[in-house]
Amino acid sequence: MPMSSRQRVQECVAWAMLVPNIPALHALKMLFSGPGYSQTYRNTWVGWYSAGGYIMDSAGVMLSGRDGKTPDYDTAALVGVRFEDTGGGFVEFELYSKYRQRSLLSIVNDCMGTDRENDGSPAWRSGHCRVGKASSTFGVVRPSPEMVIGYAGSNLEPLNWILFKVQESAAQRRLPFAYGTQNSTNPGFAGRVYIYGVQYAVERAGMWKSVTRPCQLDGDGCVTSHNFPRYYGTQEHCSIEIEPSLATPLNVTDFKTESNHDILTVNGKVYSGSTGPQGITPLEAIVWRSDNSVSKRGWRLCPSTVGSAIGSIEDPPSGVHVFLPVIFLAMICLACYSGPTMLRTWRRWHAQRVRLRNDLDHDGVCGDLTVDATELTLDQSQQAQLLRDGHSEFAN
């Protein structure tokens, strides 16, 4: 039984749903940016505890990347938090399960409630919440093993406390690093300071099924150690899950780690120093770990068929590349929908044309001619004249 137009369109839509998803690539999300010393963002700044309040210009347009927080501080679901400065120092924390997939605003409010003044209680001495463990750090003096929210330690002044404690001691003679001491944004880091929300680096990109922070995927579809080609951090840990059906031998374009201490594990075998897993086809998750001492240049792993099914983080696909499959499917759907109608129209036109030709060439007497459903009747003298003209033209 012939399909209706509606059924044909539904079938086309069903085929369209079979087109593979474009890889969902994720990067760090900036939550806050500000100067290293600012009284605006001290611990009582309302923006830490309330949605909205983003930095705006005089026309009411948000200043993206300028001083202040971004909407992602209020809404982005996180698996970690990273504190960084323009001097290159950073410390990154992996959130505990209780706080994963929540926004930083939600975590702060859950921990602090309405408490804004240090009263020397146990909560202030030890910290209101311990929300994550350090997963990677570089260039930071005595990084805290845990991310602590709402900490005063032995200080007894009502406003002398830290919102985000990420160091055991600071570079200056003040409280450890924190956005929001009683006097300033940050007493311990250099230059401008940033808070980033950490999400998975990438999901579903060719043979890389998933890549967790702090490892990352570059613009060529290769997985690298953090900060590559600059030195990676200490106490790093990441895992790279493999899609077995798409796995290919590894092309190691660079490999330099601290021998016997900072190791990459592939198929259960450890690699360090200057010898990487060149030509090895990974059959299980690749794991990277660095210790807390020497850092090196790091590593870069590429599929042997790099770029075949991998998107780019830095240069997303152009509109033409993204929409070519959509345009192609739209053309198929249009043909499915209008093809039968066009075919019927062509058949009617062709039948009329054939009938006209047959009447002129084969009947001997030109009788009724049907042209576009209009009948023309010729008298005998007109028929004879038409036949004479035809024979004369044929003889010539």
PDB file of N, CA and C in Angstrom, residues 33-132:
ATOM      1  N   SER A  33      36.548  36.225  37.654  1.00  0.00           N
ATOM      2  CA  SER A  33      37.809  36.847  37.259  1.00  0.00           C
ATOM      3  C   SER A  33      37.926  38.165  37.995  1.00  0.00           C
ATOM      4  N   GLY A  34      39.098  38.423  38.569  1.00  0.00           N
ATOM      5  CA  GLY A  34      39.268  39.674  39.294  1.00  0.00           C
ATOM      6  C   GLY A  34      40.720  39.977  39.574  1.00  0.00           C
ATOM      7  N   PRO A  35      41.002  41.180  40.069  1.00  0.00           N
ATOM      8  CA  PRO A  35      42.379  41.531  40.423  1.00  0.00           C
ATOM      9  C   PRO A  35      42.828  40.759  41.658  1.00  0.00           C
ATOM     10  N   GLY A  36      44.153  40.609  41.784  1.00  0.00           N
ATOM     11  CA  GLY A  36      44.675  39.864  42.919  1.00  0.00           C
ATOM     12  C   GLY A  36      44.425  40.531  44.254  1.00  0.00           C
ATOM     13  N   TYR A  37      44.193  41.835  44.232  1.00  0.00           N
ATOM     14  CA  TYR A  37      43.895  42.533  45.481  1.00  0.00           C
ATOM     15  C   TYR A  37      42.736  43.482  45.217  1.00  0.00           C
ATOM     16  N   SER A  38      41.583  43.211  45.782  1.00  0.00           N
ATOM     17  CA  SER A  38      40.408  44.051  45.559  1.00  0.00           C
ATOM     18  C   SER A  38      39.488  43.972  46.759  1.00  0.00           C
ATOM     19  N   GLN A  39      39.102  45.139  47.271  1.00  0.00           N
ATOM     20  CA  GLN A  39      38.165  45.167  48.393  1.00  0.00           C
ATOM     21  C   GLN A  39      36.732  44.895  47.950  1.00  0.00           C
ATOM     22  N   THR A  40      36.490  44.943  46.647  1.00  0.00           N
ATOM     23  CA  THR A  40      35.124  44.703  46.165  1.00  0.00           C
ATOM     24  C   THR A  40      34.667  43.283  46.468  1.00  0.00           C
ATOM     25  N   TYR A  41      35.577  42.312  46.298  1.00  0.00           N
ATOM     26  CA  TYR A  41      35.178  40.910  46.362  1.00  0.00           C
ATOM     27  C   TYR A  41      35.596  40.234  47.665  1.00  0.00           C
ATOM     28  N   ARG A  42      35.580  40.970  48.759  1.00  0.00           N
ATOM     29  CA  ARG A  42      35.929  40.360  50.047  1.00  0.00           C
ATOM     30  C   ARG A  42      34.829  39.389  50.483  1.00  0.00           C
ATOM     31  N   ASN A  43      35.016  38.775  51.641  1.00  0.00           N
ATOM     32  CA  ASN A  43      34.167  37.642  52.018  1.00  0.00           C
ATOM     33  C   ASN A  43      32.689  37.975  52.205  1.00  0.00           C
ATOM     34  N   THR A  44      32.347  39.248  52.378  1.00  0.00           N
ATOM     35  CA  THR A  44      30.936  39.608  52.537  1.00  0.00           C
ATOM     36  C   THR A  44      30.288  40.071  51.233  1.00  0.00           C
ATOM     37  N   TRP A  45      31.018  40.007  50.121  1.00  0.00           N
ATOM     38  CA  TRP A  45      30.439  40.423  48.838  1.00  0.00           C
ATOM     39  C   TRP A  45      29.201  39.586  48.547  1.00  0.00           C
ATOM     40  N   VAL A  46      28.081  40.247  48.269  1.00  0.00           N
ATOM     41  CA  VAL A  46      26.801  39.562  48.110  1.00  0.00           C
ATOM     42  C   VAL A  46      26.808  38.604  46.925  1.00  0.00           C
ATOM     43  N   GLY A  47      27.670  38.858  45.932  1.00  0.00           N
ATOM     44  CA  GLY A  47      27.703  37.993  44.757  1.00  0.00           C
ATOM     45  C   GLY A  47      28.088  36.559  45.053  1.00  0.00           C
ATOM     46  N   TRP A  48      28.855  36.330  46.118  1.00  0.00           N
ATOM     47  CA  TRP A  48      29.231  34.959  46.459  1.00  0.00           C
ATOM     48  C   TRP A  48      28.018  34.137  46.890  1.00  0.00           C
ATOM     49  N   TYR A  49      26.979  34.797  47.380  1.00  0.00           N
ATOM     50  CA  TYR A  49      25.873  34.101  48.033  1.00  0.00           C
ATOM     51  C   TYR A  49      24.536  34.239  47.308  1.00  0.00           C
ATOM     52  N   SER A  50      24.464  35.077  46.272  1.00  0.00           N
ATOM     53  CA  SER A  50      23.197  35.335  45.591  1.00  0.00           C
ATOM     54  C   SER A  50      23.358  35.210  44.081  1.00  0.00           C
ATOM     55  N   ALA A  51      22.297  34.751  43.424  1.00  0.00           N
ATOM     56  CA  ALA A  51      22.301  34.674  41.961  1.00  0.00           C
ATOM     57  C   ALA A  51      22.254  36.074  41.368  1.00  0.00           C
ATOM     58  N   GLY A  52      22.821  36.211  40.175  1.00  0.00           N
ATOM     59  CA  GLY A  52      22.844  37.512  39.521  1.00  0.00           C
ATOM     60  C   GLY A  52      23.986  38.352  40.038  1.00  0.00           C
ATOM     61  N   GLY A  53      23.889  39.657  39.797  1.00  0.00           N
ATOM     62  CA  GLY A  53      24.935  40.561  40.256  1.00  0.00           C
ATOM     63  C   GLY A  53      26.187  40.501  39.419  1.00  0.00           C
ATOM     64  N   TYR A  54      26.045  40.126  38.130  1.00  0.00           N
ATOM     65  CA  TYR A  54      27.207  40.076  37.254  1.00  0.00           C
ATOM     66  C   TYR A  54      27.661  41.494  36.923  1.00  0.00           C
ATOM     67  N   ILE A  55      28.932  41.651  36.632  1.00  0.00           N
ATOM     68  CA  ILE A  55      29.461  42.968  36.295  1.00  0.00           C
ATOM     69  C   ILE A  55      28.848  43.445  34.976  1.00  0.00           C
ATOM     70  N   MET A  56      28.293  44.658  34.985  1.00  0.00           N
ATOM     71  CA  MET A  56      27.619  45.210  33.817  1.00  0.00           C
ATOM     72  C   MET A  56      28.247  46.544  33.444  1.00  0.00           C
ATOM     73  N   ASP A  57      28.154  46.896  32.150  1.00  0.00           N
ATOM     74  CA  ASP A  57      28.597  48.227  31.752  1.00  0.00           C
ATOM     75  C   ASP A  57      27.430  49.208  31.867  1.00  0.00           C
ATOM     76  N   SER A  58      27.641  50.461  31.467  1.00  0.00           N
ATOM     77  CA  SER A  58      26.618  51.485  31.657  1.00  0.00           C
ATOM     78  C   SER A  58      25.360  51.214  30.844  1.00  0.00           C
ATOM     79  N   ALA A  59      25.491  50.421  29.779  1.00  0.00           N
ATOM     80  CA  ALA A  59      24.334  50.095  28.948  1.00  0.00           C
ATOM     81  C   ALA A  59      23.631  48.824  29.411  1.00  0.00           C
ATOM     82  N   GLY A  60      24.110  48.241  30.512  1.00  0.00           N
ATOM     83  CA  GLY A  60      23.489  47.035  31.024  1.00  0.00           C
ATOM     84  C   GLY A  60      23.951  45.763  30.366  1.00  0.00           C
ATOM     85  N   VAL A  61      25.059  45.821  29.622  1.00  0.00           N
ATOM     86  CA  VAL A  61      25.596  44.642  28.949  1.00  0.00           C
ATOM     87  C   VAL A  61      26.653  44.002  29.832  1.00  0.00           C
ATOM     88  N   MET A  62      26.564  42.666  30.019  1.00  0.00           N
ATOM     89  CA  MET A  62      27.524  41.989  30.874  1.00  0.00           C
ATOM     90  C   MET A  62      28.917  42.036  30.260  1.00  0.00           C
ATOM     91  N   LEU A  63      29.913  42.326  31.069  1.00  0.00           N
ATOM     92  CA  LEU A  63      31.298  42.401  30.607  1.00  0.00           C
ATOM     93  C   LEU A  63      31.929  41.019  30.733  1.00  0.00           C
ATOM     94  N   SER A  64      31.809  40.209  29.705  1.00  0.00           N
ATOM     95  CA  SER A  64      32.342  38.858  29.729  1.00  0.00           C
ATOM     96  C   SER A  64      33.855  38.880  29.860  1.00  0.00           C
ATOM     97  N   GLY A  65      34.389  38.114  30.802  1.00  0.00           N
ATOM     98  CA  GLY A  65      35.827  38.021  30.977  1.00  0.00           C
ATOM     99  C   GLY A  65      36.423  39.154  31.780  1.00  0.00           C
ATOM    100  N   ARG A  66      35.604  40.107  32.252  1.00  0.00           N
ATOM    101  CA  ARG A  66      36.117  41.211  33.064  1.00  0.00           C
ATOM    102  C   ARG A  66      35.976  40.853  34.540  1.00  0.00           C
ATOM    103  N   ASP A  67      36.174  41.872  35.397  1.00  0.00           N
ATOM    104  CA  ASP A  67      36.080  41.626  36.832  1.00  0.00           C
ATOM    105  C   ASP A  67      34.674  41.183  37.225  1.00  0.00           C
ATOM    106  N   GLY A  68      34.613  40.219  38.098  1.00  0.00           N
ATOM    107  CA  GLY A  68      33.331  39.763  38.614  1.00  0.00           C
ATOM    108  C   GLY A  68      33.030  38.332  38.228  1.00  0.00           C
ATOM    109  N   LYS A  69      31.847  37.883  38.595  1.00  0.00           N
ATOM    110  CA  LYS A  69      31.472  36.501  38.318  1.00  0.00           C
ATOM    111  C   LYS A  69      30.646  36.419  37.044  1.00  0.00           C
ATOM    112  N   THR A  70      30.557  35.216  36.502  1.00  0.00           N
ATOM    113  CA  THR A  70      29.773  34.957  35.299  1.00  0.00           C
ATOM    114  C   THR A  70      28.524  34.168  35.693  1.00  0.00           C
ATOM    115  N   PRO A  71      27.553  34.041  34.787  1.00  0.00           N
ATOM    116  CA  PRO A  71      26.363  33.244  35.106  1.00  0.00           C
ATOM    117  C   PRO A  71      26.678  31.796  35.457  1.00  0.00           C
ATOM    118  N   ASP A  72      27.809  31.264  34.952  1.00  0.00           N
ATOM    119  CA  ASP A  72      28.156  29.878  35.259  1.00  0.00           C
ATOM    120  C   ASP A  72      28.438  29.669  36.743  1.00  0.00           C
ATOM    121  N   TYR A  73      28.837  30.711  37.460  1.00  0.00           N
ATOM    122  CA  TYR A  73      29.011  30.588  38.912  1.00  0.00           C
ATOM    123  C   TYR A  73      27.691  30.162  39.545  1.00  0.00           C
ATOM    124  N   ASP A  74      26.596  30.670  39.016  1.00  0.00           N
ATOM    125  CA  ASP A  74      25.278  30.397  39.586  1.00  0.00           C
ATOM    126  C   ASP A  74      24.672  29.091  39.093  1.00  0.00           C
ATOM    127  N   THR A  75      25.033  28.658  37.880  1.00  0.00           N
ATOM    128  CA  THR A  75      24.256  27.587  37.247  1.00  0.00           C
ATOM    129  C   THR A  75      25.037  26.359  36.802  1.00  0.00           C
ATOM    130  N   ALA A  76      26.334  26.467  36.527  1.00  0.00           N
ATOM    131  CA  ALA A  76      27.070  25.353  35.910  1.00  0.00           C
ATOM    132  C   ALA A  76      27.219  24.176  36.871  1.00  0.00           C
ATOM    133  N   ALA A  77      26.875  22.983  36.396  1.00  0.00           N
ATOM    134  CA  ALA A  77      27.054  21.762  37.179  1.00  0.00           C
ATOM    135  C   ALA A  77      28.511  21.322  37.079  1.00  0.00           C
ATOM    136  N   LEU A  78      29.173  21.154  38.224  1.00  0.00           N
ATOM    137  CA  LEU A  78      30.623  20.962  38.254  1.00  0.00           C
ATOM    138  C   LEU A  78      31.013  19.592  38.786  1.00  0.00           C
ATOM    139  N   VAL A  79      32.215  19.163  38.401  1.00  0.00           N
ATOM    140  CA  VAL A  79      32.843  18.003  39.024  1.00  0.00           C
ATOM    141  C   VAL A  79      34.112  18.418  39.749  1.00  0.00           C
ATOM    142  N   GLY A  80      34.525  19.669  39.579  1.00  0.00           N
ATOM    143  CA  GLY A  80      35.720  20.171  40.246  1.00  0.00           C
ATOM    144  C   GLY A  80      35.781  21.682  40.175  1.00  0.00           C
ATOM    145  N   VAL A  81      36.725  22.263  40.931  1.00  0.00           N
ATOM    146  CA  VAL A  81      36.925  23.714  40.956  1.00  0.00           C
ATOM    147  C   VAL A  81      38.421  23.975  40.871  1.00  0.00           C
ATOM    148  N   ARG A  82      38.792  24.956  40.076  1.00  0.00           N
ATOM    149  CA  ARG A  82      40.199  25.283  39.843  1.00  0.00           C
ATOM    150  C   ARG A  82      40.446  26.752  40.161  1.00  0.00           C
ATOM    151  N   PHE A  83      41.481  27.031  40.959  1.00  0.00           N
ATOM    152  CA  PHE A  83      41.893  28.387  41.306  1.00  0.00           C
ATOM    153  C   PHE A  83      43.229  28.655  40.620  1.00  0.00           C
ATOM    154  N   GLU A  84      43.355  29.799  39.950  1.00  0.00           N
ATOM    155  CA  GLU A  84      44.513  30.053  39.102  1.00  0.00           C
ATOM    156  C   GLU A  84      44.850  31.535  39.122  1.00  0.00           C
ATOM    157  N   ASP A  85      46.123  31.854  38.815  1.00  0.00           N
ATOM    158  CA  ASP A  85      46.507  33.260  38.692  1.00  0.00           C
ATOM    159  C   ASP A  85      47.328  33.461  37.425  1.00  0.00           C
ATOM    160  N   THR A  86      47.601  34.722  37.088  1.00  0.00           N
ATOM    161  CA  THR A  86      48.327  35.022  35.854  1.00  0.00           C
ATOM    162  C   THR A  86      49.803  34.678  35.945  1.00  0.00           C
ATOM    163  N   GLY A  87      50.297  34.357  37.139  1.00  0.00           N
ATOM    164  CA  GLY A  87      51.681  33.929  37.286  1.00  0.00           C
ATOM    165  C   GLY A  87      51.889  32.473  36.919  1.00  0.00           C
ATOM    166  N   GLY A  88      50.815  31.741  36.598  1.00  0.00           N
ATOM    167  CA  GLY A  88      50.932  30.343  36.206  1.00  0.00           C
ATOM    168  C   GLY A  88      50.628  29.364  37.313  1.00  0.00           C
ATOM    169  N   GLY A  89      50.447  29.854  38.542  1.00  0.00           N
ATOM    170  CA  GLY A  89      50.125  28.956  39.640  1.00  0.00           C
ATOM    171  C   GLY A  89      48.668  28.528  39.602  1.00  0.00           C
ATOM    172  N   PHE A  90      48.419  27.305  40.007  1.00  0.00           N
ATOM    173  CA  PHE A  90      47.031  26.849  40.092  1.00  0.00           C
ATOM    174  C   PHE A  90      46.932  25.704  41.084  1.00  0.00           C
ATOM    175  N   VAL A  91      45.735  25.503  41.589  1.00  0.00           N
ATOM    176  CA  VAL A  91      45.412  24.313  42.358  1.00  0.00           C
ATOM    177  C   VAL A  91      43.994  23.911  41.971  1.00  0.00           C
ATOM    178  N   GLU A  92      43.830  22.640  41.685  1.00  0.00           N
ATOM    179  CA  GLU A  92      42.544  22.130  41.207  1.00  0.00           C
ATOM    180  C   GLU A  92      42.034  21.065  42.166  1.00  0.00           C
ATOM    181  N   PHE A  93      40.731  21.119  42.438  1.00  0.00           N
ATOM    182  CA  PHE A  93      40.112  20.195  43.380  1.00  0.00           C
ATOM    183  C   PHE A  93      39.038  19.368  42.689  1.00  0.00           C
ATOM    184  N   GLU A  94      39.017  18.097  43.018  1.00  0.00           N
ATOM    185  CA  GLU A  94      37.945  17.207  42.572  1.00  0.00           C
ATOM    186  C   GLU A  94      36.874  17.180  43.650  1.00  0.00           C
ATOM    187  N   LEU A  95      35.660  17.536  43.302  1.00  0.00           N
ATOM    188  CA  LEU A  95      34.591  17.620  44.288  1.00  0.00           C
ATOM    189  C   LEU A  95      34.203  16.236  44.797  1.00  0.00           C
ATOM    190  N   TYR A  96      33.876  16.175  46.083  1.00  0.00           N
ATOM    191  CA  TYR A  96      33.347  14.941  46.654  1.00  0.00           C
ATOM    192  C   TYR A  96      31.954  14.674  46.075  1.00  0.00           C
ATOM    193  N   SER A  97      31.524  13.413  46.134  1.00  0.00           N
ATOM    194  CA  SER A  97      30.280  13.011  45.464  1.00  0.00           C
ATOM    195  C   SER A  97      29.076  13.832  45.912  1.00  0.00           C
ATOM    196  N   LYS A  98      29.046  14.239  47.162  1.00  0.00           N
ATOM    197  CA  LYS A  98      27.913  15.020  47.678  1.00  0.00           C
ATOM    198  C   LYS A  98      27.756  16.347  46.947  1.00  0.00           C
ATOM    199  N   TYR A  99      28.863  16.887  46.452  1.00  0.00           N
ATOM    200  CA  TYR A  99      28.835  18.224  45.851  1.00  0.00           C
ATOM    201  C   TYR A  99      28.986  18.202  44.324  1.00  0.00           C
ATOM    202  N   ARG A 100      29.111  17.028  43.753  1.00  0.00           N
ATOM    203  CA  ARG A 100      29.281  16.948  42.301  1.00  0.00           C
ATOM    204  C   ARG A 100      27.984  17.281  41.575  1.00  0.00           C
ATOM    205  N   GLN A 101      28.132  17.806  40.361  1.00  0.00           N
ATOM    206  CA  GLN A 101      27.007  18.194  39.512  1.00  0.00           C
ATOM    207  C   GLN A 101      26.142  19.275  40.160  1.00  0.00           C
ATOM    208  N   ARG A 102      26.787  20.127  40.940  1.00  0.00           N
ATOM    209  CA  ARG A 102      26.112  21.278  41.529  1.00  0.00           C
ATOM    210  C   ARG A 102      26.892  22.534  41.168  1.00  0.00           C
ATOM    211  N   SER A 103      26.218  23.683  41.233  1.00  0.00           N
ATOM    212  CA  SER A 103      26.900  24.948  40.961  1.00  0.00           C
ATOM    213  C   SER A 103      27.678  25.384  42.192  1.00  0.00           C
ATOM    214  N   LEU A 104      28.674  26.253  41.977  1.00  0.00           N
ATOM    215  CA  LEU A 104      29.447  26.751  43.109  1.00  0.00           C
ATOM    216  C   LEU A 104      28.567  27.590  44.026  1.00  0.00           C
ATOM    217  N   LEU A 105      27.619  28.332  43.472  1.00  0.00           N
ATOM    218  CA  LEU A 105      26.679  29.092  44.300  1.00  0.00           C
ATOM    219  C   LEU A 105      25.896  28.164  45.219  1.00  0.00           C
ATOM    220  N   SER A 106      25.415  27.058  44.684  1.00  0.00           N
ATOM    221  CA  SER A 106      24.663  26.099  45.490  1.00  0.00           C
ATOM    222  C   SER A 106      25.522  25.517  46.606  1.00  0.00           C
ATOM    223  N   ILE A 107      26.779  25.213  46.297  1.00  0.00           N
ATOM    224  CA  ILE A 107      27.679  24.644  47.306  1.00  0.00           C
ATOM    225  C   ILE A 107      27.950  25.651  48.413  1.00  0.00           C
ATOM    226  N   VAL A 108      28.247  26.906  48.037  1.00  0.00           N
ATOM    227  CA  VAL A 108      28.533  27.945  49.030  1.00  0.00           C
ATOM    228  C   VAL A 108      27.335  28.161  49.944  1.00  0.00           C
ATOM    229  N   ASN A 109      26.147  28.250  49.374  1.00  0.00           N
ATOM    230  CA  ASN A 109      24.958  28.478  50.196  1.00  0.00           C
ATOM    231  C   ASN A 109      24.662  27.300  51.104  1.00  0.00           C
ATOM    232  N   ASP A 110      24.898  26.084  50.611  1.00  0.00           N
ATOM    233  CA  ASP A 110      24.683  24.900  51.433  1.00  0.00           C
ATOM    234  C   ASP A 110      25.628  24.899  52.626  1.00  0.00           C
ATOM    235  N   CYS A 111      26.847  25.341  52.406  1.00  0.00           N
ATOM    236  CA  CYS A 111      27.841  25.331  53.483  1.00  0.00           C
ATOM    237  C   CYS A 111      27.670  26.496  54.457  1.00  0.00           C
ATOM    238  N   MET A 112      27.453  27.695  53.924  1.00  0.00           N
ATOM    239  CA  MET A 112      27.489  28.898  54.749  1.00  0.00           C
ATOM    240  C   MET A 112      26.131  29.302  55.310  1.00  0.00           C
ATOM    241  N   GLY A 113      25.059  28.995  54.614  1.00  0.00           N
ATOM    242  CA  GLY A 113      23.756  29.474  55.066  1.00  0.00           C
ATOM    243  C   GLY A 113      23.767  30.988  55.186  1.00  0.00           C
ATOM    244  N   THR A 114      23.394  31.493  56.364  1.00  0.00           N
ATOM    245  CA  THR A 114      23.419  32.949  56.612  1.00  0.00           C
ATOM    246  C   THR A 114      24.584  33.352  57.508  1.00  0.00           C
ATOM    247  N   ASP A 115      25.490  32.430  57.781  1.00  0.00           N
ATOM    248  CA  ASP A 115      26.613  32.705  58.691  1.00  0.00           C
ATOM    249  C   ASP A 115      27.659  33.568  57.991  1.00  0.00           C
ATOM    250  N   ARG A 116      27.867  34.791  58.504  1.00  0.00           N
ATOM    251  CA  ARG A 116      28.825  35.706  57.885  1.00  0.00           C
ATOM    252  C   ARG A 116      29.835  36.269  58.889  1.00  0.00           C
ATOM    253  N   GLU A 117      29.715  35.932  60.179  1.00  0.00           N
ATOM    254  CA  GLU A 117      30.629  36.468  61.185  1.00  0.00           C
ATOM    255  C   GLU A 117      31.232  35.339  62.001  1.00  0.00           C
ATOM    256  N   ASN A 118      32.553  35.374  62.102  1.00  0.00           N
ATOM    257  CA  ASN A 118      33.302  34.374  62.849  1.00  0.00           C
ATOM    258  C   ASN A 118      33.071  34.555  64.348  1.00  0.00           C
ATOM    259  N   ASP A 119      32.572  33.517  64.996  1.00  0.00           N
ATOM    260  CA  ASP A 119      32.348  33.571  66.447  1.00  0.00           C
ATOM    261  C   ASP A 119      33.266  32.618  67.205  1.00  0.00           C
ATOM    262  N   GLY A 120      34.276  32.064  66.506  1.00  0.00           N
ATOM    263  CA  GLY A 120      35.216  31.171  67.162  1.00  0.00           C
ATOM    264  C   GLY A 120      34.691  29.769  67.401  1.00  0.00           C
ATOM    265  N   SER A 121      33.550  29.441  66.848  1.00  0.00           N
ATOM    266  CA  SER A 121      32.961  28.117  67.044  1.00  0.00           C
ATOM    267  C   SER A 121      33.752  27.058  66.277  1.00  0.00           C
ATOM    268  N   PRO A 122      33.520  25.761  66.590  1.00  0.00           N
ATOM    269  CA  PRO A 122      34.231  24.698  65.869  1.00  0.00           C
ATOM    270  C   PRO A 122      34.057  24.765  64.354  1.00  0.00           C
ATOM    271  N   ALA A 123      32.874  25.189  63.901  1.00  0.00           N
ATOM    272  CA  ALA A 123      32.651  25.275  62.456  1.00  0.00           C
ATOM    273  C   ALA A 123      33.602  26.266  61.815  1.00  0.00           C
ATOM    274  N   TRP A 124      33.862  27.390  62.502  1.00  0.00           N
ATOM    275  CA  TRP A 124      34.783  28.389  61.956  1.00  0.00           C
ATOM    276  C   TRP A 124      36.239  27.949  62.103  1.00  0.00           C
ATOM    277  N   ARG A 125      36.553  27.248  63.177  1.00  0.00           N
ATOM    278  CA  ARG A 125      37.946  26.841  63.388  1.00  0.00           C
ATOM    279  C   ARG A 125      38.385  25.781  62.378  1.00  0.00           C
ATOM    280  N   SER A 126      37.504  24.834  62.060  1.00  0.00           N
ATOM    281  CA  SER A 126      37.885  23.753  61.142  1.00  0.00           C
ATOM    282  C   SER A 126      37.361  23.959  59.728  1.00  0.00           C
ATOM    283  N   GLY A 127      36.424  24.881  59.562  1.00  0.00           N
ATOM    284  CA  GLY A 127      35.814  25.115  58.252  1.00  0.00           C
ATOM    285  C   GLY A 127      34.394  24.571  58.209  1.00  0.00           C
ATOM    286  N   HIS A 128      33.517  25.317  57.570  1.00  0.00           N
ATOM    287  CA  HIS A 128      32.119  24.894  57.511  1.00  0.00           C
ATOM    288  C   HIS A 128      31.938  23.626  56.677  1.00  0.00           C
ATOM    289  N   CYS A 129      32.677  23.507  55.574  1.00  0.00           N
ATOM    290  CA  CYS A 129      32.551  22.333  54.700  1.00  0.00           C
ATOM    291  C   CYS A 129      33.903  22.001  54.082  1.00  0.00           C
ATOM    292  N   ARG A 130      34.133  20.713  53.886  1.00  0.00           N
ATOM    293  CA  ARG A 130      35.251  20.231  53.082  1.00  0.00           C
ATOM    294  C   ARG A 130      34.623  19.591  51.849  1.00  0.00           C
ATOM    295  N   VAL A 131      34.769  20.263  50.723  1.00  0.00           N
ATOM    296  CA  VAL A 131      33.951  19.904  49.563  1.00  0.00           C
ATOM    297  C   VAL A 131      34.695  19.124  48.486  1.00  0.00           C
ATOM    298  N   GLY A 132      36.031  19.049  48.564  1.00  0.00           N
ATOM    299  CA  GLY A 132      36.769  18.333  47.529  1.00  0.00           C
ATOM    300  C   GLY A 132      38.213  18.107  47.918  1.00  0.00           C
TER     301      GLY A 132
END
